[in-house]
Amino acid sequence: ETGVTQTPRHLVMGMTNKKSLKCEQHLGHNAMYWYKQSAKKPLELMFVYSLEERVENNSVPSRFSPECPNSSHLFLHLHTLQPEDSALYLCASSQELGQGGNQPQHFGDGTRLSIL
Amino acid sequence: SQQGEEDPQALSIQEGENATMNCSYKTSINNLQWYRQNSGRGLVHLILIRSNEREKHSGRLRVTLDTSKKSSSLLITASRAADTASYFCATDQAGTALIFGKGTTLSVSS
């Protein structure tokens, strides 16, 4: 039980498909994050939102498009993905935007994405 | 860029034994966090330790921080099979990001 819900849990898509990942947090937090977790690699931060405004975008390819319509919901829109994009995509939230790593983050269980 | 790096990469112990994992980092930090990830699940926050703290406890967990050596350790006492998971340290960098290491995979057998 995490308070952060991600759907779907598993997604298989072709390289030409368009799909969206959804994240919802029930914790009343103001900051939300998207991470990519690939095998044998450290967790990669993709996007950061604070009060629905994007505050960080870590050189993520444009085939990933985030959307934060309100402080409880975060989406990751996917289109024309590559096989190397297969990974576990994790959403997280924190009470406030972290300064100096002072905010614990609460994670969802992720979406396991496979690109055919 | 990777900030924290855990050691060892993998650790196998018997139930009841203690497990110690280490994290080293490169640049000065304000805070350091430890997380656990069970297979197929998201990360769970365990402990946050500030740069002016040397030791922190939470149940069977004990975290130490040595800023002079740029290292931290996570000790799990009296391990249980349920402690089987990957453990990550995370440190801050300029701005809002947490930088995670590759993790230590702990296996506790009964």
Short mmCIF file of C-alpha atoms in Angstrom, two decimals:
data_model
loop_
_atom_site.label_atom_id
_atom_site.label_comp_id
_atom_site.label_asym_id
_atom_site.label_seq_id
_atom_site.Cartn_x
_atom_site.Cartn_y
_atom_site.Cartn_z
CA GLU A 1 0.00 0.00 0.00
CA THR A 2 1.84 3.09 -1.19
CA GLY A 3 -0.64 5.92 -1.73
CA VAL A 4 0.70 6.27 -5.27
CA THR A 5 -1.14 4.27 -7.91
CA GLN A 6 0.18 3.62 -11.39
CA THR A 7 -1.75 2.16 -14.32
CA PRO A 8 -1.38 0.04 -16.25
CA ARG A 9 1.02 -2.28 -14.40
CA HIS A 10 2.16 -3.87 -17.65
CA LEU A 11 2.14 -2.51 -21.18
CA VAL A 12 3.31 -4.06 -24.42
CA MET A 13 3.32 -1.81 -27.45
CA GLY A 14 4.70 -1.58 -30.91
CA MET A 15 7.10 1.14 -31.94
CA THR A 16 4.41 3.03 -33.84
CA ASN A 17 1.76 2.96 -31.13
CA LYS A 18 0.70 5.82 -28.87
CA LYS A 19 -0.09 5.07 -25.26
CA SER A 20 -0.17 6.86 -21.92
CA LEU A 21 0.95 5.93 -18.44
CA LYS A 22 -1.05 7.26 -15.53
CA CYS A 23 -0.03 8.07 -11.98
CA GLU A 24 -2.30 9.20 -9.17
CA GLN A 25 -1.24 10.10 -5.65
CA HIS A 26 -3.61 10.20 -2.69
CA LEU A 27 -1.17 11.79 -0.26
CA GLY A 28 -1.83 15.48 -0.81
CA HIS A 29 1.72 16.01 -2.06
CA ASN A 30 2.78 18.95 -4.18
CA ALA A 31 5.64 17.43 -6.17
CA MET A 32 5.59 14.50 -8.59
CA TYR A 33 8.32 12.69 -10.50
CA TRP A 34 8.79 10.25 -13.37
CA TYR A 35 11.72 7.82 -13.26
CA LYS A 36 12.98 5.16 -15.65
CA GLN A 37 14.48 1.98 -14.19
CA SER A 38 16.41 -0.25 -16.57
CA ALA A 39 18.20 -3.44 -15.65
CA LYS A 40 21.70 -2.93 -14.24
CA LYS A 41 21.39 0.87 -14.37
CA PRO A 42 20.71 3.45 -11.67
CA LEU A 43 17.28 4.97 -11.50
CA GLU A 44 17.06 7.80 -14.05
CA LEU A 45 15.06 10.91 -13.25
CA MET A 46 13.00 11.98 -16.26
CA PHE A 47 10.67 14.77 -15.19
CA VAL A 48 9.82 16.77 -12.08
CA TYR A 49 6.62 18.70 -11.43
CA SER A 50 5.85 21.05 -8.59
CA LEU A 51 2.29 22.34 -8.23
CA GLU A 52 1.57 21.25 -11.80
CA GLU A 53 4.54 23.13 -13.25
CA ARG A 54 7.41 21.25 -14.84
CA VAL A 55 10.61 22.22 -13.06
CA GLU A 56 13.05 19.71 -14.46
CA ASN A 57 13.46 17.83 -17.71
CA ASN A 58 16.56 15.71 -17.83
CA SER A 59 17.28 15.64 -21.56
CA VAL A 60 14.53 13.15 -22.18
CA PRO A 61 13.72 12.37 -25.86
CA SER A 62 10.64 14.12 -27.17
CA ARG A 63 8.92 10.76 -27.74
CA PHE A 64 8.16 10.99 -23.99
CA SER A 65 5.72 13.77 -23.19
CA PRO A 66 4.64 14.43 -19.58
CA GLU A 67 1.43 16.06 -18.46
CA CYS A 68 0.38 17.17 -14.99
CA PRO A 69 -3.23 18.43 -15.05
CA ASN A 70 -3.40 18.81 -11.25
CA SER A 71 -1.24 18.05 -8.25
CA SER A 72 -2.73 14.55 -7.86
CA HIS A 73 -2.30 13.26 -11.39
CA LEU A 74 0.66 12.77 -13.66
CA PHE A 75 0.72 11.26 -17.13
CA LEU A 76 3.49 10.12 -19.42
CA HIS A 77 2.44 10.09 -23.07
CA LEU A 78 4.42 7.74 -25.27
CA HIS A 79 4.78 7.71 -29.04
CA THR A 80 7.15 6.16 -31.55
CA LEU A 81 9.18 4.44 -28.86
CA GLN A 82 12.36 2.44 -29.41
CA PRO A 83 13.26 -1.03 -28.08
CA GLU A 84 15.73 0.57 -25.63
CA ASP A 85 12.78 2.33 -24.00
CA SER A 86 11.64 -1.00 -22.54
CA ALA A 87 11.95 -0.52 -18.78
CA LEU A 88 10.05 -0.06 -15.54
CA TYR A 89 8.62 3.45 -15.33
CA LEU A 90 8.14 4.66 -11.80
CA CYS A 91 6.13 7.59 -10.54
CA ALA A 92 6.89 9.21 -7.19
CA SER A 93 5.61 12.09 -5.11
CA SER A 94 6.90 14.16 -2.21
CA GLN A 95 5.29 16.63 0.15
CA GLU A 96 7.22 19.52 -1.34
CA LEU A 97 9.82 19.88 -4.03
CA GLY A 98 13.04 18.53 -2.57
CA GLN A 99 15.82 20.94 -1.67
CA GLY A 100 19.12 19.28 -0.96
CA GLY A 101 17.47 15.88 -0.89
CA ASN A 102 15.39 16.71 2.18
CA GLN A 103 12.12 15.20 0.95
CA PRO A 104 11.35 11.48 1.18
CA GLN A 105 9.71 10.26 -1.99
CA HIS A 106 6.77 7.88 -2.17
CA PHE A 107 6.79 5.56 -5.17
CA GLY A 108 4.14 3.70 -7.09
CA ASP A 109 4.73 0.12 -8.18
CA GLY A 110 5.53 1.16 -11.71
CA THR A 111 4.49 0.27 -15.23
CA ARG A 112 6.54 -2.47 -16.88
CA LEU A 113 6.82 -1.33 -20.49
CA SER A 114 7.90 -3.63 -23.31
CA ILE A 115 8.46 -2.31 -26.81
CA LEU A 116 8.17 -4.83 -29.61
CA SER B 1 25.52 11.55 -13.30
CA GLN B 2 25.76 8.86 -10.64
CA GLN B 3 26.37 10.15 -7.14
CA GLY B 4 25.84 7.26 -4.76
CA GLU B 5 27.32 3.83 -5.32
CA GLU B 6 26.35 0.85 -3.18
CA ASP B 7 28.64 -1.95 -2.15
CA PRO B 8 28.43 -4.92 -2.34
CA GLN B 9 26.32 -5.39 -5.46
CA ALA B 10 24.86 -8.58 -4.00
CA LEU B 11 24.74 -10.05 -0.51
CA SER B 12 23.45 -13.45 0.62
CA ILE B 13 22.95 -14.25 4.29
CA GLN B 14 20.99 -16.56 6.57
CA GLU B 15 18.00 -15.50 8.59
CA GLY B 16 19.02 -14.03 11.91
CA GLU B 17 22.33 -12.66 10.63
CA ASN B 18 23.08 -8.97 10.25
CA ALA B 19 23.37 -7.38 6.81
CA THR B 20 25.55 -4.35 6.13
CA MET B 21 25.44 -2.34 2.93
CA ASN B 22 27.61 0.62 2.09
CA CYS B 23 27.13 3.70 -0.02
CA SER B 24 29.87 6.01 -1.24
CA TYR B 25 29.34 9.33 -2.93
CA LYS B 26 31.52 11.84 -4.69
CA THR B 27 30.49 15.38 -3.77
CA SER B 28 29.31 17.02 -0.57
CA ILE B 29 25.71 16.34 0.35
CA ASN B 30 23.01 17.87 2.51
CA ASN B 31 21.03 14.70 3.08
CA LEU B 32 21.23 11.01 2.25
CA GLN B 33 18.31 8.62 1.97
CA TRP B 34 17.97 4.84 1.89
CA TYR B 35 15.24 3.01 0.01
CA ARG B 36 14.15 -0.62 -0.34
CA GLN B 37 12.65 -2.20 -3.46
CA ASN B 38 10.99 -5.58 -3.41
CA SER B 39 10.89 -7.50 -6.67
CA GLY B 40 8.30 -6.08 -9.05
CA ARG B 41 7.39 -3.22 -6.72
CA GLY B 42 8.24 0.44 -6.28
CA LEU B 43 10.82 1.88 -3.93
CA VAL B 44 9.98 2.38 -0.27
CA HIS B 45 11.64 5.11 1.76
CA LEU B 46 13.49 3.77 4.82
CA ILE B 47 15.54 6.53 6.43
CA LEU B 48 16.74 10.06 5.74
CA ILE B 49 19.93 11.18 7.47
CA ARG B 50 21.14 14.78 7.43
CA SER B 51 24.74 15.77 6.88
CA ASN B 52 25.08 16.91 10.51
CA GLU B 53 23.90 13.54 11.84
CA ARG B 54 26.21 10.58 12.36
CA GLU B 55 23.76 7.81 13.12
CA LYS B 56 20.06 7.14 12.90
CA HIS B 57 17.89 4.19 13.92
CA SER B 58 14.52 2.90 12.79
CA GLY B 59 13.46 -0.45 14.19
CA ARG B 60 16.02 -3.02 13.03
CA LEU B 61 17.67 -0.50 10.72
CA ARG B 62 20.73 1.52 11.62
CA VAL B 63 22.21 4.09 9.26
CA THR B 64 25.54 5.80 9.76
CA LEU B 65 27.00 8.71 7.85
CA ASP B 66 30.65 9.70 7.66
CA THR B 67 30.91 12.91 5.67
CA SER B 68 34.70 12.96 5.92
CA LYS B 69 34.83 9.65 4.04
CA LYS B 70 31.80 10.48 1.91
CA SER B 71 30.16 7.22 2.86
CA SER B 72 27.11 5.79 4.58
CA SER B 73 26.17 2.34 5.75
CA LEU B 74 22.85 0.59 6.30
CA LEU B 75 22.79 -2.17 8.88
CA ILE B 76 19.83 -4.53 9.11
CA THR B 77 19.97 -6.54 12.31
CA ALA B 78 18.45 -10.01 12.78
CA SER B 79 17.55 -10.32 9.10
CA ARG B 80 14.35 -12.02 8.01
CA ALA B 81 13.37 -13.60 4.71
CA ALA B 82 11.06 -10.62 4.18
CA ASP B 83 14.12 -8.34 4.09
CA THR B 84 15.05 -9.88 0.73
CA ALA B 85 15.04 -6.88 -1.62
CA SER B 86 17.27 -4.35 -3.35
CA TYR B 87 18.50 -1.44 -1.27
CA PHE B 88 19.41 1.94 -2.72
CA CYS B 89 21.03 5.05 -1.36
CA ALA B 90 20.06 8.41 -2.78
CA THR B 91 21.84 11.72 -2.43
CA ASP B 92 21.05 15.26 -3.44
CA GLN B 93 22.62 17.30 -6.13
CA ALA B 94 22.14 20.93 -7.01
CA GLY B 95 18.48 21.60 -7.45
CA THR B 96 15.68 19.20 -6.81
CA ALA B 97 16.99 15.84 -7.98
CA LEU B 98 17.78 12.77 -5.96
CA ILE B 99 20.53 10.66 -7.48
CA PHE B 100 20.20 6.93 -6.86
CA GLY B 101 22.90 4.27 -6.94
CA LYS B 102 22.61 0.89 -8.67
CA GLY B 103 21.66 -0.79 -5.42
CA THR B 104 22.62 -3.79 -3.33
CA THR B 105 20.58 -6.95 -3.83
CA LEU B 106 20.08 -8.70 -0.49
CA SER B 107 18.96 -12.33 -0.29
CA VAL B 108 18.01 -13.72 3.11
CA SER B 109 17.46 -17.46 3.21
CA SER B 110 15.63 -19.33 5.93
#
